[in-house]
XYZ file of C-alpha atoms in Angstrom:
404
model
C -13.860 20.045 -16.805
C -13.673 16.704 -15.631
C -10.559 14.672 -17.040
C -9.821 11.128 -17.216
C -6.818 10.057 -14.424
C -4.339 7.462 -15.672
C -1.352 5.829 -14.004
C 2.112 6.807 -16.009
C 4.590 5.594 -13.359
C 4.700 3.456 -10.566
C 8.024 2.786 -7.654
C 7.902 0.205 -5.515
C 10.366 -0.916 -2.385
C 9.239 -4.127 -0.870
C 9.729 -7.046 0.297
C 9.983 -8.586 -3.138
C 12.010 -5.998 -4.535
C 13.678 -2.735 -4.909
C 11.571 -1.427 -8.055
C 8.186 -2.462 -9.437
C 10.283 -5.027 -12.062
C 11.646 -7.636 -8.981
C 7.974 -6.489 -7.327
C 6.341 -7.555 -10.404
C 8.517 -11.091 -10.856
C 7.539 -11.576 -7.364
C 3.974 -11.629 -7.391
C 3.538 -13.306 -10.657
C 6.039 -16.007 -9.525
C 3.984 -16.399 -5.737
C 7.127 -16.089 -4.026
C 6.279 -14.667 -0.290
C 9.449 -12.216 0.908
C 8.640 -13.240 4.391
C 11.695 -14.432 6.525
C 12.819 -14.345 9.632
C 13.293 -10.908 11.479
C 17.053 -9.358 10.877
C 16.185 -6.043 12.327
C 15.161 -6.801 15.761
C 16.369 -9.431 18.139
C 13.308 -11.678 17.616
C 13.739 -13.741 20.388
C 12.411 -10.590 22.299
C 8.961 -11.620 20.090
C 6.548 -14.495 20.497
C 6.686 -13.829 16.443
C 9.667 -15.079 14.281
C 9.505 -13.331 11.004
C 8.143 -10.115 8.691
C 8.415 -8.976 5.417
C 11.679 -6.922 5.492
C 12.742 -5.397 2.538
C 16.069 -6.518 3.681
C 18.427 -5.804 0.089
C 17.254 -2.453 0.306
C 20.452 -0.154 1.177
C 19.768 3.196 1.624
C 23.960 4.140 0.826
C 22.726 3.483 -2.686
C 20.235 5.987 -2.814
C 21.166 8.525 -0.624
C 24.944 10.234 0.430
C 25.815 9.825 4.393
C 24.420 13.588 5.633
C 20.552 12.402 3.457
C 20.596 9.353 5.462
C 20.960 11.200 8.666
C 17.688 13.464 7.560
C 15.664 10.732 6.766
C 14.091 7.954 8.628
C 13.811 4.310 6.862
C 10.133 4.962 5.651
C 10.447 8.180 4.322
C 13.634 6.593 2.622
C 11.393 4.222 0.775
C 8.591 6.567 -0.213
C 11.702 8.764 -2.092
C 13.223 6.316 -3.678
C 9.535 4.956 -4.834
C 8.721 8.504 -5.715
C 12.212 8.338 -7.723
C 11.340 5.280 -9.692
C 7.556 6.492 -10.955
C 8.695 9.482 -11.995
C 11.495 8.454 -14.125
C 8.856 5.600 -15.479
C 6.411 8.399 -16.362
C 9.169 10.607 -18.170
C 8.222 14.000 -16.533
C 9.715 17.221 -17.989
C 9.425 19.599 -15.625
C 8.973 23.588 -15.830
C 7.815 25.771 -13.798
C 4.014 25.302 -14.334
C 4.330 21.777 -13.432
C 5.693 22.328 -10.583
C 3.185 24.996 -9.607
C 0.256 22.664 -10.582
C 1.665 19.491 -9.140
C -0.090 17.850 -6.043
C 1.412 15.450 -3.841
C 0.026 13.131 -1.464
C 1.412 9.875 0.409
C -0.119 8.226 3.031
C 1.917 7.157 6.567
C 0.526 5.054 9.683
C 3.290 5.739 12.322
C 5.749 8.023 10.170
C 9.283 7.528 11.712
C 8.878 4.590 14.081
C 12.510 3.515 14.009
C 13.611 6.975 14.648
C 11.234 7.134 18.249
C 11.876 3.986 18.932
C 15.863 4.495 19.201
C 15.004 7.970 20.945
C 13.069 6.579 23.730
C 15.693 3.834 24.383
C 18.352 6.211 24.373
C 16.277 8.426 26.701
C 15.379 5.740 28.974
C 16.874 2.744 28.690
C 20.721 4.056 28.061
C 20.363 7.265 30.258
C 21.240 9.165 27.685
C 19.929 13.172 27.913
C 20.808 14.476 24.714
C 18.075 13.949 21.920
C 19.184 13.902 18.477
C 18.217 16.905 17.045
C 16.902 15.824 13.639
C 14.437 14.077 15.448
C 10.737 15.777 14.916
C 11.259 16.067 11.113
C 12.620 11.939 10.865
C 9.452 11.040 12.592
C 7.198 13.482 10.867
C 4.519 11.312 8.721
C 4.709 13.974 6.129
C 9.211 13.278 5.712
C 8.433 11.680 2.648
C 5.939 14.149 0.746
C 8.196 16.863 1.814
C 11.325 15.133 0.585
C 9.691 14.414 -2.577
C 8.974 18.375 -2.808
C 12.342 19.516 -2.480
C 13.714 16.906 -4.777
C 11.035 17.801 -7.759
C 10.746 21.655 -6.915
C 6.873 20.785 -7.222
C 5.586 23.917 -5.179
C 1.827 22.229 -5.200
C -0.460 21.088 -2.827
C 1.564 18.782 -1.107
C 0.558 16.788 2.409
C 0.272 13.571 4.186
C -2.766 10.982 5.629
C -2.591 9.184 8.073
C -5.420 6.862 8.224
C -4.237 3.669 9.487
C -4.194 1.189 7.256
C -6.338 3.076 4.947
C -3.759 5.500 4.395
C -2.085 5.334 0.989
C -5.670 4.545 -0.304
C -6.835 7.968 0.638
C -4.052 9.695 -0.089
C -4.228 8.195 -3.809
C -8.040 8.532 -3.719
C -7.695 12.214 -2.698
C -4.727 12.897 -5.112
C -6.975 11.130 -8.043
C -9.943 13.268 -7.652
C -7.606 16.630 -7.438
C -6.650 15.251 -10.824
C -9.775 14.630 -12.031
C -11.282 17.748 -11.023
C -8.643 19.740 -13.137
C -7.197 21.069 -9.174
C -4.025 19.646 -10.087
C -2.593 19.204 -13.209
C -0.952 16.418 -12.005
C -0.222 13.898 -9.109
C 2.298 12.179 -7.286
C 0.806 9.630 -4.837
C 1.231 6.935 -2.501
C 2.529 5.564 0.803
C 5.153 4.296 2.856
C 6.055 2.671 5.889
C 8.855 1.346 8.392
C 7.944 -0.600 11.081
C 10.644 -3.146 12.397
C 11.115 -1.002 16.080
C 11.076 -3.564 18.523
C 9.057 -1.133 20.486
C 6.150 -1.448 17.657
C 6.739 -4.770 17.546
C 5.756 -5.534 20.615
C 2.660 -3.323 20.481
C 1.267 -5.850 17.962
C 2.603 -8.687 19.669
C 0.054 -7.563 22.608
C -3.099 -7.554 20.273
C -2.439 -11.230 19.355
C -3.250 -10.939 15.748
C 0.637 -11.556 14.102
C 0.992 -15.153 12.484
C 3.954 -17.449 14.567
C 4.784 -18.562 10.832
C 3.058 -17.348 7.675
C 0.669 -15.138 6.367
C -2.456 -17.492 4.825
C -5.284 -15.335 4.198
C -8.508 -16.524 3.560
C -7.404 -20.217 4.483
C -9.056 -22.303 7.509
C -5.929 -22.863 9.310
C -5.088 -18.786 8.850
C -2.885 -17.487 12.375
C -2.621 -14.028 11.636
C -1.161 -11.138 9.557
C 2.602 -11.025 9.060
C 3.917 -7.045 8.984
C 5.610 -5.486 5.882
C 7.593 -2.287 5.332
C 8.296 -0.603 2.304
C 6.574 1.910 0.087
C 4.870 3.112 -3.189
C 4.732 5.416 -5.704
C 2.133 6.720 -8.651
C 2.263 9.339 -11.359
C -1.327 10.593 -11.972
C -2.090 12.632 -15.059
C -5.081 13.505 -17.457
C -5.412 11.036 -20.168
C -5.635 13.715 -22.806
C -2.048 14.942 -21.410
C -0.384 11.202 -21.460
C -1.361 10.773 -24.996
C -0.503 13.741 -26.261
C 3.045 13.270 -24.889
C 3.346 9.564 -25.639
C 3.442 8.366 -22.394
C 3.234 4.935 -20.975
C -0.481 4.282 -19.351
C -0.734 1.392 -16.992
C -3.957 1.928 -15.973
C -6.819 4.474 -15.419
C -8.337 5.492 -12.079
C -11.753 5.216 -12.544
C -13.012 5.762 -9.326
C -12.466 6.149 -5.335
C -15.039 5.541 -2.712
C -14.584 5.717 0.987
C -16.460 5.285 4.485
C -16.483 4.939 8.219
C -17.982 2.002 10.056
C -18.512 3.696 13.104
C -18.973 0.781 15.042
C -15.522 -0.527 16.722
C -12.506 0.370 16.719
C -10.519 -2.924 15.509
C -12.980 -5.174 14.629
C -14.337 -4.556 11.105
C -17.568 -4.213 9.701
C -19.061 -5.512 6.361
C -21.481 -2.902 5.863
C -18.713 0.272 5.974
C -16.343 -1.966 3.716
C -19.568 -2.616 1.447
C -20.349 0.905 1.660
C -16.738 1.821 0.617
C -16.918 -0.867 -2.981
C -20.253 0.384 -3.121
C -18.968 4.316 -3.419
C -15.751 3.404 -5.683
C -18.216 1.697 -7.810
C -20.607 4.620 -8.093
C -17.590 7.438 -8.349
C -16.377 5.219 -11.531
C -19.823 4.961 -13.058
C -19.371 1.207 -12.911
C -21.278 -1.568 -12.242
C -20.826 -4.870 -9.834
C -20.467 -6.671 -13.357
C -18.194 -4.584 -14.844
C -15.285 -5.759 -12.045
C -13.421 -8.795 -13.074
C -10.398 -8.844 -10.069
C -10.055 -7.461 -6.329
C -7.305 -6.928 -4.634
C -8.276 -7.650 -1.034
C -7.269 -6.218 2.337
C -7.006 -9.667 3.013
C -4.663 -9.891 6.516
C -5.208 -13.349 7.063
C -6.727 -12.468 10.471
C -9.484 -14.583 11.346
C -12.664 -11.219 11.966
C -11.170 -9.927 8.674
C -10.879 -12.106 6.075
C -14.660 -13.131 6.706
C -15.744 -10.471 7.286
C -14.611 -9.056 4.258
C -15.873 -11.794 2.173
C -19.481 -10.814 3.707
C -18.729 -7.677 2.317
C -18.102 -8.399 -1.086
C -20.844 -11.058 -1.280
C -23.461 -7.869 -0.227
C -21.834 -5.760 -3.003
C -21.981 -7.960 -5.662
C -24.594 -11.037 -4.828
C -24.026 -13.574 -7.509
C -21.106 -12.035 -9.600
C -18.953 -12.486 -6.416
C -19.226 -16.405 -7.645
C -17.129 -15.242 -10.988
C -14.917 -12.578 -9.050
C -11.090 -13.140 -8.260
C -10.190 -12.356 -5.150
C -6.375 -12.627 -3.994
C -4.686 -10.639 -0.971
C -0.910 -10.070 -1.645
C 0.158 -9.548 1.520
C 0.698 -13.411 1.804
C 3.784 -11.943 -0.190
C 4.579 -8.498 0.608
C 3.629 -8.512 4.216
C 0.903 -5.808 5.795
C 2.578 -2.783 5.188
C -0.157 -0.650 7.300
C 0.224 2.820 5.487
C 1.638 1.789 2.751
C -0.233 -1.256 1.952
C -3.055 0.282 -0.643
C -0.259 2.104 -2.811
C 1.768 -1.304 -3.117
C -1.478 -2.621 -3.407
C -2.620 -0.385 -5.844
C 0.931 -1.195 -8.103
C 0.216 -5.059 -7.961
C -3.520 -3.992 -9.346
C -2.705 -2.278 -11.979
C 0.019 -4.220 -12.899
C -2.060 -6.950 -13.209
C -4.364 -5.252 -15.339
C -1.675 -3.929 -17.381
C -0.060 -7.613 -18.175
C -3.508 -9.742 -18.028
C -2.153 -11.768 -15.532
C -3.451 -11.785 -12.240
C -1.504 -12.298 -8.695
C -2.328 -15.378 -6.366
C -3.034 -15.345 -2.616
C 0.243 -17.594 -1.999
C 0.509 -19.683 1.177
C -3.125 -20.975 0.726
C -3.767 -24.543 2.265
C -7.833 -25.457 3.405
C -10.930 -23.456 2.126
C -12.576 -22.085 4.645
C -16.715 -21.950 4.096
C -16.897 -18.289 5.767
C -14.347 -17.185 3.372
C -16.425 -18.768 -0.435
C -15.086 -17.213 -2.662
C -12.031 -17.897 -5.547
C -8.495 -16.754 -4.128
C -6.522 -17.470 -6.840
C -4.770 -20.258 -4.442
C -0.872 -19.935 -4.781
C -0.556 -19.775 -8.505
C -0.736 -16.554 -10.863
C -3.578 -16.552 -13.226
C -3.804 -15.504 -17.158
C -6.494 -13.434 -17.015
C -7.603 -10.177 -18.645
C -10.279 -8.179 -16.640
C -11.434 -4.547 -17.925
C -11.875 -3.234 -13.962
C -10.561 -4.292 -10.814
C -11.359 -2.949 -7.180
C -8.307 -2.841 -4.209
C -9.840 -2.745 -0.608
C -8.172 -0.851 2.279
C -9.842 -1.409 5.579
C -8.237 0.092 8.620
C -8.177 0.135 12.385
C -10.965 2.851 13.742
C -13.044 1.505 11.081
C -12.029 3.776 7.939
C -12.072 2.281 4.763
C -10.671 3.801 1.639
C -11.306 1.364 -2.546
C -10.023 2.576 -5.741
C -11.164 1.628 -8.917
C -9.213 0.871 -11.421
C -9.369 -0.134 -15.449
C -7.718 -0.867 -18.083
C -5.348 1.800 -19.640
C -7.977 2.646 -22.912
């Protein structure tokens, strides 16, 4: 049997907040949570500032001996986890747990955690590795966490998919749902990545703003990176009702590709090929989408590149789309970014109101289309699409629509 896959909870820990409420207020309000770098000494950096989810304090969440388990991103995906499924108002019994699937998505895992074992190592001369190493850095900390804290016995595991990451691993998770695998999901992604040894990784491909994050503006200098992490309940629609449970939105669909053809620049015809699937999985049409949530990094190749994309996917309706990229707010979160992505989506299509690309100045002619420029729009669309296009060319769209 195939099932209907709605949304009953959703955790966030950004930038803009420490739950999906200050997230939400956020967006809506265009208010960008980039500042300048507190975890690194930044005059190390050519770049000055990232979106560091700086009031998050993980003494509030976890006791002392937790904190020493657990590096910073698996922290977030937890605590995200934490929020979603209090939102969705899970009982859980021993079925449940059997038939539970989860899934997050991780670019580097524990970063911080390396990074302070390889200075140690090298730098301070110091032999003795901590011991709790392997599973801080592990990309799959979080999922596993998650397990042990639920008792969900499921399919559990972690993707790691660049960028694309907590796009597959919701993708994945929504079609195990779907397909009646699982009877019911816990998805998303998270990430940590103020090491300065990481830092200066992207410092050397010269694609980090030296101020803001504009995308699809003329004058755009680069992406600004984000940490922080998201969470989403995923259950059959039939099961939400009959419980009374909160729907934000449905998954309608997932689609997914490979460029192979570089692997940082992007290519329109894999991220066409990936709107095209998501499209086709939801049994929608190119008219049926009112809103996408872009990849939008505000580098220069992707931000047209993109828009190529879009404009071979949907010809003329890409003249009456939306189109805004929140990580002029939230930052690029890498792993994370299509789960808090995926939140500000369905948000949107839960409240009608939809989220602006904030820091916008100049139009730029390769990048035509309507950004919702630095104010949040009243606007109730019945689908929306949010794009994840990574590094090695993997791309990963969901499809969302309105909670029925």
């Amino acid at each position: 049997m195939r099932h209907r896959v709605v949304v009953t909870g959703a955790g966030v820990v950004s930038a803009l907040g420490n739950d999906s409420s200050e997230f939400w207020q956020a967006l809506m309000a265009g208010q960008p949570g980039i500042r300048p770098l507190q975890a690194v000494d930044r005059t190390l950096l050519r770049f000055q500032n990232g979106a560091e989810a700086q009031a998050f304090d993980p003494s509030r969440h976890f006791e002392e001996k937790e904190i020493g388990l657990l590096d910073r991103f698996a922290q977030f995906g937890v605590v995200a986890a934490r929020e979603a499924i209090v939102q969705a108002g899970i009982q859980w019994n021993d079925e449940l747990r059997e038939s539970t699937a989860i899934v997050t998505g991780s670019c580097v895992g524990g970063q911080n955690t390396e990074d302070e074992g390889f200075v140690n190592l090298y730098r301070n001369n110091i032999p003795r590795v901590n011991p709790l190493t392997i599973p801080r850095t592990m990309e799959n900390a979080a999922a596993s966490r998650i397990s042990v804290e639920t008792g969900v016995v499921g399919p559990t595991y972690t993707v790691s998919t660049a960028c694309s990451s907590a796009n597959h691993a919701i993708g994945q998770a929504f079609w195990m749902v779907r397909s009646g695998l699982a009877r019911m999901a816990i998805a998303g992604g998270s990430e940590a990545v103020f090491s300065l040894g990481f830092l200066k990784a992207w410092e050397a491909m010269r694609v980090v703003s030296p101020d803001t994050c504009r995308p699809f503006s003329k004058d755009r200098r680069g992406l600004i990176l984000g940490e922080g992490g998201a969470m989403l309940v995923l259950e059959p629609l039939e099961v939400a009702r009959a419980r009374g449970a909160k729907m934000y939105a449905e998954v309608a669909g997932f689609g997914m590709s490979s460029d192979a053809f570089h692997i940082t620049q992007p290519s329109p015809d894999g991220a066409a090929r990936a709107m095209r699937a998501a499209l086709s999985d939801a049994g929608l049409r190119p008219e049926n989408i009112g809103y996408i949530n872009a990849h939008g990094t505000a580098t220069q190749a992707n931000d047209s590149t993109e828009t190529t994309a879009i404009r071979k996917v949907f010809g003329a309706h890409a003249n009456r789309l939306a189109v805004s990229s929140t990580k002029s707010m939230h930052g690029h979160t890498l792993g994370a970014a299509g789960a808090i992505e995926a939140v500000a989506t369905l948000l949107s299509l839960c409240h009608g109101i939809l989220p602006p690309t904030a820091n916008f100045t100049e139009s730029d002619p390769a990048c035509d289309l309507d950004v919702i420029p630095n104010e949040a729009r009243q606007m109730q669309v019945e689908c929306a699409l949010s794009n994840s296009f990574a590094f090695g060319g993997l791309n990963a769209v969901l499809a969302f629509r309105r909670a029925p």
